[in-house]
Coordinates of C-alpha atoms and ligand atoms in Angstrom, one line a residue:
M1 CA 30.2 -9.1 -7.4
T2 CA 31.0 -6.0 -4.9
D3 CA 29.1 -5.0 -1.8
L4 CA 27.0 -1.9 -2.7
V5 CA 26.9 0.9 -0.2
F6 CA 23.6 3.3 -0.6
P7 CA 23.3 6.8 0.7
K8 CA 23.0 7.3 4.6
D9 CA 19.6 8.9 4.5
F10 CA 18.0 6.6 2.1
L11 CA 14.2 6.1 2.2
W12 CA 13.8 2.3 2.7
G13 CA 10.1 1.2 2.8
A14 CA 7.2 -0.9 1.8
A15 CA 4.0 0.1 0.5
T16 CA 0.3 -0.5 0.5
A17 CA -3.1 1.3 -0.5
A18 CA -6.1 1.7 1.4
H19 CA -8.4 -0.1 -0.8
Q20 CA -6.4 -3.2 -1.1
V21 CA -5.6 -3.9 2.6
E22 CA -8.0 -2.0 4.9
G23 CA -11.2 -4.0 4.2
G24 CA -14.6 -2.8 3.9
N25 CA -14.2 0.3 1.5
D26 CA -17.7 0.0 0.8
N27 CA -18.4 3.7 -0.2
S28 CA -16.1 3.5 -3.1
D29 CA -16.3 2.6 -6.9
W30 CA -13.9 -0.3 -6.5
W31 CA -16.6 -2.1 -4.0
D32 CA -19.6 -1.7 -6.6
W33 CA -17.3 -2.8 -9.3
E34 CA -16.4 -6.0 -7.7
L35 CA -19.9 -6.7 -6.8
R36 CA -21.8 -5.8 -10.1
P37 CA -23.5 -8.3 -11.8
G38 CA -21.1 -9.8 -14.4
T39 CA -18.3 -8.4 -12.7
N40 CA -14.7 -9.3 -14.3
C41 CA -13.2 -9.3 -10.7
P42 CA -12.5 -12.9 -9.5
D43 CA -12.8 -12.1 -5.7
P44 CA -14.5 -9.0 -4.2
S45 CA -11.9 -7.2 -1.7
G46 CA -14.2 -7.8 1.3
I47 CA -12.1 -7.6 4.3
A48 CA -9.1 -7.4 2.6
C49 CA -6.2 -7.8 5.1
D50 CA -8.3 -6.0 7.6
H51 CA -5.4 -3.4 8.1
W52 CA -8.1 -1.1 9.0
N53 CA -8.1 -2.8 12.3
R54 CA -4.9 -4.5 12.3
Y55 CA -2.6 -1.6 11.4
P56 CA -0.6 -1.5 14.8
E57 CA 0.5 -5.2 14.2
D58 CA 1.6 -4.3 10.4
I59 CA 3.4 -1.3 11.1
A60 CA 5.2 -3.0 14.2
L61 CA 6.2 -5.9 11.6
A62 CA 7.4 -3.2 9.0
A63 CA 9.6 -1.4 11.6
G64 CA 10.7 -4.5 13.0
L65 CA 12.0 -5.7 9.7
G66 CA 14.4 -2.8 9.8
L67 CA 12.6 -0.4 7.1
N68 CA 12.5 3.3 7.9
T69 CA 9.3 4.4 5.7
Y70 CA 5.9 3.3 5.4
R71 CA 4.1 4.3 2.3
Y72 CA 0.3 4.0 2.6
S73 CA -2.6 5.7 1.2
V74 CA -5.8 7.6 2.8
E75 CA -9.0 6.5 1.5
W76 CA -10.9 9.3 -0.2
A77 CA -14.3 7.3 -0.2
R78 CA -13.9 7.0 3.7
L79 CA -12.9 10.7 4.3
E80 CA -15.5 12.3 2.2
P81 CA -18.1 10.0 1.9
E82 CA -20.5 12.6 0.3
E83 CA -19.4 15.6 -1.7
G84 CA -18.0 18.4 0.6
V85 CA -18.9 16.2 3.7
F86 CA -15.5 15.3 5.4
D87 CA -15.9 12.3 8.1
G88 CA -14.1 13.5 11.4
A89 CA -13.9 9.8 12.6
A90 CA -12.1 8.5 9.4
L91 CA -9.7 11.5 9.7
D92 CA -9.2 10.4 13.5
H93 CA -8.2 7.0 12.2
Y94 CA -5.6 8.4 9.9
L95 CA -4.1 10.5 12.3
A96 CA -4.0 7.6 14.9
M97 CA -2.4 5.5 12.3
T98 CA -0.2 8.1 11.2
D99 CA 0.9 8.4 15.1
A100 CA 1.7 4.8 15.1
V101 CA 3.7 5.0 12.0
L102 CA 5.8 7.8 13.8
A103 CA 6.1 6.0 17.3
A104 CA 7.7 2.7 15.4
G105 CA 10.2 5.3 14.0
L106 CA 9.1 5.1 10.5
I107 CA 8.8 7.9 8.0
P108 CA 5.1 8.3 6.9
M109 CA 4.8 8.8 3.2
V110 CA 1.2 9.2 2.3
T111 CA -0.6 8.5 -1.2
L112 CA -3.8 11.0 -1.4
Y113 CA -5.5 9.2 -4.3
H114 CA -4.6 5.3 -5.1
F115 CA -7.1 4.1 -7.5
S116 CA -10.4 4.0 -5.7
L117 CA -12.8 7.0 -5.9
P118 CA -15.7 7.8 -3.9
R119 CA -19.2 6.6 -5.0
W120 CA -20.5 10.2 -5.3
L121 CA -17.8 11.0 -7.7
A122 CA -18.3 7.8 -9.8
R123 CA -21.8 8.7 -10.3
K124 CA -20.6 12.1 -11.8
G125 CA -18.3 10.0 -14.3
G126 CA -15.1 9.5 -12.2
W127 CA -12.0 10.9 -14.1
L128 CA -14.6 12.4 -16.9
A129 CA -16.3 14.6 -14.4
P130 CA -14.8 18.2 -15.3
D131 CA -14.6 19.2 -11.7
A132 CA -12.4 15.9 -10.5
P133 CA -9.4 17.9 -10.5
A134 CA -10.5 20.7 -8.3
L135 CA -12.7 18.1 -6.1
L136 CA -9.1 16.2 -5.4
A137 CA -7.2 19.3 -4.9
R138 CA -10.0 20.5 -2.3
F139 CA -9.8 17.0 -0.4
A140 CA -6.0 17.0 -0.5
G141 CA -5.7 20.2 1.3
R142 CA -8.1 19.3 3.8
V143 CA -6.3 16.1 4.6
V144 CA -2.7 17.7 4.6
R145 CA -3.7 20.5 6.9
A146 CA -4.9 17.9 9.3
L147 CA -1.7 15.7 9.0
A148 CA 0.5 18.7 8.7
G149 CA 2.6 18.4 12.0
R150 CA 3.0 14.8 11.3
V151 CA 3.4 13.9 7.6
R152 CA 6.3 15.5 5.2
W153 CA 6.0 13.2 2.3
Y154 CA 3.0 13.0 -0.2
C155 CA 2.5 11.1 -3.3
T156 CA -0.5 13.0 -4.8
I157 CA -1.9 10.7 -7.4
N158 CA -0.8 7.0 -7.8
E159 CA -0.2 5.9 -11.5
P160 CA -2.6 8.4 -13.5
G161 CA -1.6 6.6 -16.9
V162 CA -3.1 3.3 -15.3
V163 CA -6.2 4.8 -14.0
A164 CA -7.0 6.4 -17.4
F165 CA -5.8 3.2 -19.6
G166 CA -7.1 0.7 -17.2
G167 CA -10.6 2.2 -16.5
Y168 CA -11.5 4.3 -19.7
L169 CA -9.6 2.6 -22.4
G170 CA -11.1 -0.7 -20.8
A171 CA -7.5 -2.1 -20.8
L172 CA -7.2 -3.5 -17.5
G173 CA -10.9 -4.3 -16.5
F174 CA -10.7 -1.2 -14.0
P175 CA -13.7 1.0 -13.2
P176 CA -15.8 2.6 -14.8
G177 CA -15.2 0.1 -17.5
R178 CA -15.3 2.8 -20.4
L179 CA -13.9 1.5 -23.8
D180 CA -13.1 4.4 -26.2
M181 CA -10.4 6.8 -27.0
G182 CA -12.5 10.0 -26.2
S183 CA -12.8 8.7 -22.6
W184 CA -9.2 7.7 -22.4
D185 CA -8.4 11.3 -23.7
R186 CA -10.7 13.1 -21.2
A187 CA -9.5 11.1 -18.3
A188 CA -6.0 11.5 -19.0
A189 CA -6.2 15.1 -19.4
N190 CA -8.0 15.5 -16.1
L191 CA -5.7 13.5 -14.3
A192 CA -2.7 15.7 -15.8
A193 CA -4.9 18.8 -14.8
A194 CA -5.2 17.2 -11.1
I195 CA -1.6 16.6 -10.9
R196 CA -1.0 20.6 -11.6
L197 CA -3.8 21.3 -9.1
V198 CA -2.9 19.0 -6.2
T199 CA 0.8 19.9 -5.7
P200 CA 0.0 23.5 -4.8
A201 CA -3.0 22.6 -2.7
V202 CA -0.5 20.1 -0.9
K203 CA 2.0 22.9 -0.7
E204 CA -0.5 25.5 0.6
A205 CA -1.5 23.3 3.2
N206 CA 2.0 22.4 4.4
P207 CA 4.7 24.7 2.9
G208 CA 7.3 22.1 4.1
A209 CA 5.7 19.1 2.3
M210 CA 7.8 17.1 -0.1
V211 CA 5.2 16.5 -3.0
G212 CA 5.4 14.4 -6.0
F213 CA 2.9 11.8 -8.0
T214 CA 4.1 8.3 -8.9
N215 CA 4.2 7.1 -12.5
S216 CA 3.8 3.6 -13.8
M217 CA 6.7 3.1 -16.2
Q218 CA 7.7 0.5 -18.5
E219 CA 11.2 -0.6 -19.8
W220 CA 10.1 -0.7 -23.4
E221 CA 11.5 -3.0 -26.0
A222 CA 10.2 -2.1 -29.2
D223 CA 11.2 -3.6 -32.5
E224 CA 11.7 -1.5 -35.9
G225 CA 8.0 -1.9 -36.7
G226 CA 6.8 -1.2 -33.2
R227 CA 8.9 1.7 -32.3
P228 CA 6.3 4.5 -33.6
F229 CA 3.5 2.8 -31.8
M230 CA 5.7 2.5 -28.5
E231 CA 6.7 6.1 -28.4
W232 CA 3.2 7.2 -29.1
L233 CA 1.8 4.9 -26.2
R234 CA 4.7 5.9 -23.8
H235 CA 3.9 9.4 -24.4
R236 CA 0.4 9.1 -23.6
N237 CA 0.9 6.8 -20.5
E238 CA 4.0 8.1 -19.1
D239 CA 5.5 11.4 -20.5
V240 CA 2.3 13.5 -20.3
F241 CA 2.1 13.0 -16.4
L242 CA 5.8 13.5 -16.3
A243 CA 5.3 17.0 -18.0
A244 CA 2.5 18.1 -15.8
A245 CA 4.7 17.3 -12.6
A246 CA 7.8 19.2 -14.0
D247 CA 7.4 21.3 -10.6
D248 CA 7.0 18.7 -8.4
D249 CA 9.7 18.0 -5.7
F250 CA 10.1 14.5 -6.8
V251 CA 8.9 11.9 -9.1
G252 CA 7.8 8.4 -7.9
V253 CA 8.9 5.8 -10.3
Q254 CA 7.0 2.4 -10.3
T255 CA 8.2 -0.2 -12.8
Y256 CA 7.5 -4.0 -12.7
T257 CA 8.7 -5.0 -16.0
R258 CA 10.0 -4.7 -19.6
V259 CA 6.9 -4.6 -22.5
P260 CA 8.1 -6.2 -25.8
V261 CA 6.1 -4.2 -28.5
V262 CA 6.6 -6.0 -31.9
L263 CA 4.9 -5.1 -34.9
P264 CA 5.8 -6.9 -38.2
G265 CA 5.4 -5.7 -41.7
W266 CA 2.0 -4.7 -42.7
Q267 CA 0.8 -4.1 -39.2
S268 CA 3.6 -1.6 -38.7
V269 CA 2.7 0.2 -41.9
L270 CA -1.1 0.5 -41.0
L271 CA -0.4 1.7 -37.8
R272 CA 2.1 4.3 -38.9
G273 CA -0.4 5.7 -41.2
A274 CA -3.0 5.5 -38.5
L275 CA -1.0 7.4 -36.0
R276 CA -1.1 10.5 -38.3
V277 CA -4.9 10.5 -38.7
P278 CA -6.7 10.8 -35.5
A279 CA -9.9 9.1 -36.7
L280 CA -8.0 6.1 -37.7
I281 CA -6.1 5.8 -34.6
G282 CA -9.5 6.0 -32.8
M283 CA -10.5 3.1 -34.1
A284 CA -7.1 1.0 -34.2
A285 CA -5.7 1.9 -31.1
P286 CA -8.0 0.0 -28.4
P287 CA -7.8 -3.2 -30.0
M288 CA -4.2 -2.9 -30.8
I289 CA -3.2 -1.6 -27.4
R290 CA -4.8 -4.4 -25.7
K291 CA -3.2 -6.9 -28.1
Q292 CA 0.3 -5.5 -28.3
A293 CA 0.8 -3.7 -25.1
L294 CA -1.3 -5.4 -22.5
D295 CA -1.3 -8.9 -23.5
P296 CA -0.5 -10.3 -19.8
N297 CA 1.4 -13.0 -21.4
P298 CA 3.0 -11.4 -24.4
P299 CA 5.1 -13.4 -26.7
L300 CA 8.3 -13.4 -25.2
P301 CA 11.8 -14.4 -26.7
A302 CA 12.6 -18.1 -25.5
G303 CA 14.1 -18.6 -22.2
R304 CA 12.6 -15.4 -20.2
R305 CA 10.9 -16.0 -17.0
R306 CA 7.6 -14.9 -16.1
T307 CA 6.3 -13.7 -12.8
Q308 CA 2.7 -14.7 -11.4
M309 CA 1.3 -11.6 -13.3
G310 CA 2.5 -13.0 -16.7
Y311 CA 5.0 -10.2 -16.7
E312 CA 8.6 -10.8 -17.8
F313 CA 11.0 -11.3 -14.7
R314 CA 13.1 -8.3 -15.5
P315 CA 14.0 -6.6 -11.9
Q316 CA 16.5 -4.3 -13.6
A317 CA 13.8 -2.7 -15.6
V318 CA 13.7 -0.1 -12.9
G319 CA 17.1 1.3 -13.9
A320 CA 15.8 1.9 -17.5
T321 CA 12.9 3.9 -16.3
L322 CA 14.9 6.1 -13.5
R323 CA 17.4 6.9 -16.5
R324 CA 14.7 7.9 -18.6
V325 CA 13.0 10.2 -16.0
A326 CA 16.6 11.6 -15.3
A327 CA 16.8 12.4 -19.0
L328 CA 13.5 14.3 -19.3
L329 CA 13.4 15.9 -15.9
P330 CA 17.4 16.6 -15.2
G331 CA 18.1 16.8 -11.5
K332 CA 14.6 16.1 -10.4
P333 CA 14.7 13.9 -7.1
L334 CA 13.4 10.5 -7.8
I335 CA 11.9 8.0 -5.4
V336 CA 11.2 4.4 -6.4
T337 CA 7.8 4.4 -5.0
E338 CA 7.0 0.9 -6.0
H339 CA 8.8 -2.2 -7.3
G340 CA 8.0 -5.8 -6.8
I341 CA 6.9 -9.3 -7.8
A342 CA 4.0 -11.5 -7.5
T343 CA 5.4 -15.0 -6.7
D344 CA 4.9 -18.0 -4.7
D345 CA 8.7 -18.7 -4.6
D346 CA 10.0 -16.1 -2.0
A347 CA 13.7 -16.7 -3.3
E348 CA 12.6 -15.2 -6.5
R349 CA 11.5 -12.0 -4.7
I350 CA 14.8 -11.9 -2.8
E351 CA 16.6 -12.1 -6.4
F352 CA 14.1 -9.7 -7.6
I353 CA 14.9 -7.1 -4.8
D354 CA 18.5 -7.4 -5.3
G355 CA 18.4 -7.2 -9.1
G356 CA 16.4 -3.9 -8.7
L357 CA 18.5 -2.5 -6.1
R358 CA 21.7 -3.2 -8.3
A359 CA 20.0 -1.0 -10.9
V360 CA 19.2 1.5 -8.7
H361 CA 22.7 1.9 -7.2
E362 CA 24.1 2.0 -11.0
E363 CA 21.7 5.1 -11.4
L364 CA 23.1 6.6 -8.2
D365 CA 26.7 6.0 -9.2
A366 CA 25.7 7.9 -12.7
G367 CA 24.6 10.7 -10.5
V368 CA 20.7 10.5 -10.8
P369 CA 19.4 11.6 -7.3
V370 CA 17.5 8.6 -6.2
L371 CA 16.2 9.3 -2.8
G372 CA 14.7 6.0 -1.7
Y373 CA 13.3 2.4 -2.6
I374 CA 9.7 1.4 -1.5
H375 CA 8.8 -2.2 -2.1
W376 CA 5.5 -3.2 -3.3
S377 CA 4.0 -4.6 -1.1
L378 CA 4.4 -4.8 2.5
L379 CA 1.5 -7.6 2.4
D380 CA 0.0 -9.8 0.3
N381 CA -3.4 -7.9 -0.9
F382 CA -6.1 -7.2 -3.3
E383 CA -4.5 -7.1 -6.6
W384 CA -7.5 -5.2 -8.1
A385 CA -9.1 -6.8 -11.2
K386 CA -6.8 -10.2 -10.4
G387 CA -8.4 -10.5 -6.9
Y388 CA -6.2 -12.4 -4.3
S389 CA -4.3 -14.7 -6.7
Q390 CA -1.2 -12.4 -6.7
R391 CA 1.2 -12.4 -3.8
F392 CA 3.3 -9.5 -3.8
G393 CA 4.0 -9.4 -0.2
L394 CA 7.2 -9.2 2.0
I395 CA 4.8 -10.4 4.6
G396 CA 2.3 -13.3 3.8
V397 CA -1.5 -13.0 4.6
D398 CA -3.3 -16.3 5.1
R399 CA -6.5 -15.6 3.4
A400 CA -8.6 -17.8 5.9
T401 CA -7.1 -16.5 9.0
L402 CA -5.6 -13.3 8.3
A403 CA -2.5 -14.2 9.8
R404 CA 0.7 -12.6 9.0
T405 CA 4.1 -14.4 8.2
V406 CA 7.0 -12.5 7.8
R407 CA 8.8 -13.8 4.7
P408 CA 12.6 -14.2 4.2
S409 CA 12.5 -11.6 1.5
G410 CA 10.9 -9.1 4.3
R411 CA 14.0 -10.1 6.4
H412 CA 16.5 -9.4 3.5
L413 CA 15.3 -6.4 2.6
G414 CA 15.1 -5.0 6.1
E415 CA 18.7 -6.2 6.5
I416 CA 19.6 -4.2 3.4
A417 CA 17.8 -1.1 5.2
R418 CA 19.6 -1.4 8.4
T419 CA 23.1 -1.8 7.0
G420 CA 22.5 0.4 3.8
R421 CA 24.4 -2.1 2.1
L422 CA 23.5 -4.9 -0.4
L423 CA 26.2 -7.7 0.0
G424 CA 27.7 -8.8 -3.4
Ligands
BGC501 C1 -0.4 -0.3 -8.3 C2 -0.7 -1.2 -7.1 C3 -0.5 -2.6 -7.7 C4 0.7 -2.9 -8.1 C5 1.1 -4.4 -8.5 C6 0.9 -0.8 -9.2 O1 -0.1 -0.8 -10.3 O2 0.1 0.8 -7.7 O3 -2.0 -0.9 -6.5 O4 -1.3 -3.3 -6.6 O5 1.1 -2.0 -9.1 O6 0.2 -4.7 -9.8

């Protein structure tokens, strides 16, 4: 293998999201979801990584690794605790945190909405509320105006497909736990509308901003029978959001694995029929999707490795998804805004990073304008409906003491970032 050289101004980073690391996000829908009777969440987020207080240490660690970018989110539930009421102290917190990011020599990349909603909006129906897109746009404008002199890179909405699919089709055990096609459709349409509204709101607040959303994308592997279903699902989960973002400055691509869609014989014939009749797909899709496309332990051909999440170990899947966005939106700048692996074997994380970067480099060689690689995650953190069981961090966090330990994979990615080279 040969050494790979990356562009000089490549963004090299790690990501977190407020609810997953800050701790005490007790004004949000997720907080309530974790604590409700009969919850499907194994752990409440609780103090998380106490990043709210320990951000100076975490930022210093990220910079010390050699990274040049930190992607983090601002928490809507903290900043707008009641509809239309903005919390000055919370805003000051994010200004101070952003100053720390800048002082450490890191480029801040701010996600405006990463899964958790303010409780007041959840009470209105969350993404089923007709005014949710306008409310997010107002919030975004407010935050971006405040951060204007400091932050240039914004991710508007993190993984709208996962929000819709996970919480409104009941596929991932996310709030609000709706379970029907109608809710899924409405939530997805509202999220697509929000993409269209939030980008101009950010641009109005800061005309020099670089704005994009982040899309959860799979490398799909469908057999003959599974292909129509896969295309239908991919369209709904990935493509509709890309279409809504056609005028954005960049697209964030987030790919963790390859997903098999295998539908033998009669199932495939039935489903093909159902796909043509909306009422039938309405009945067939939720169980089908959960079984076929979201089984955390899908049957994989013999010899394939799995990660802690149950996903296929497939770091190069990100090459396939970059290629796909490049085909749909030719010339659009792309950033890998998440790519990572849950594992207890840090050598495997290093292998995952290298495999992903080789795939990214191939796309760069092919002329795809990839501007950066941001690893998920900086820290072991709260993995939504899986609680603290998944270790995604370049930096380990001891759950008892919250002590941070830089892992060899963190130093490895930092070295690549510092030199701009992946050694062959
Ligand atoms: C999300 C993160 C999550 C990660 C790992 C992405 O879907 O943006 O919040 O922790 O994947 O599952």
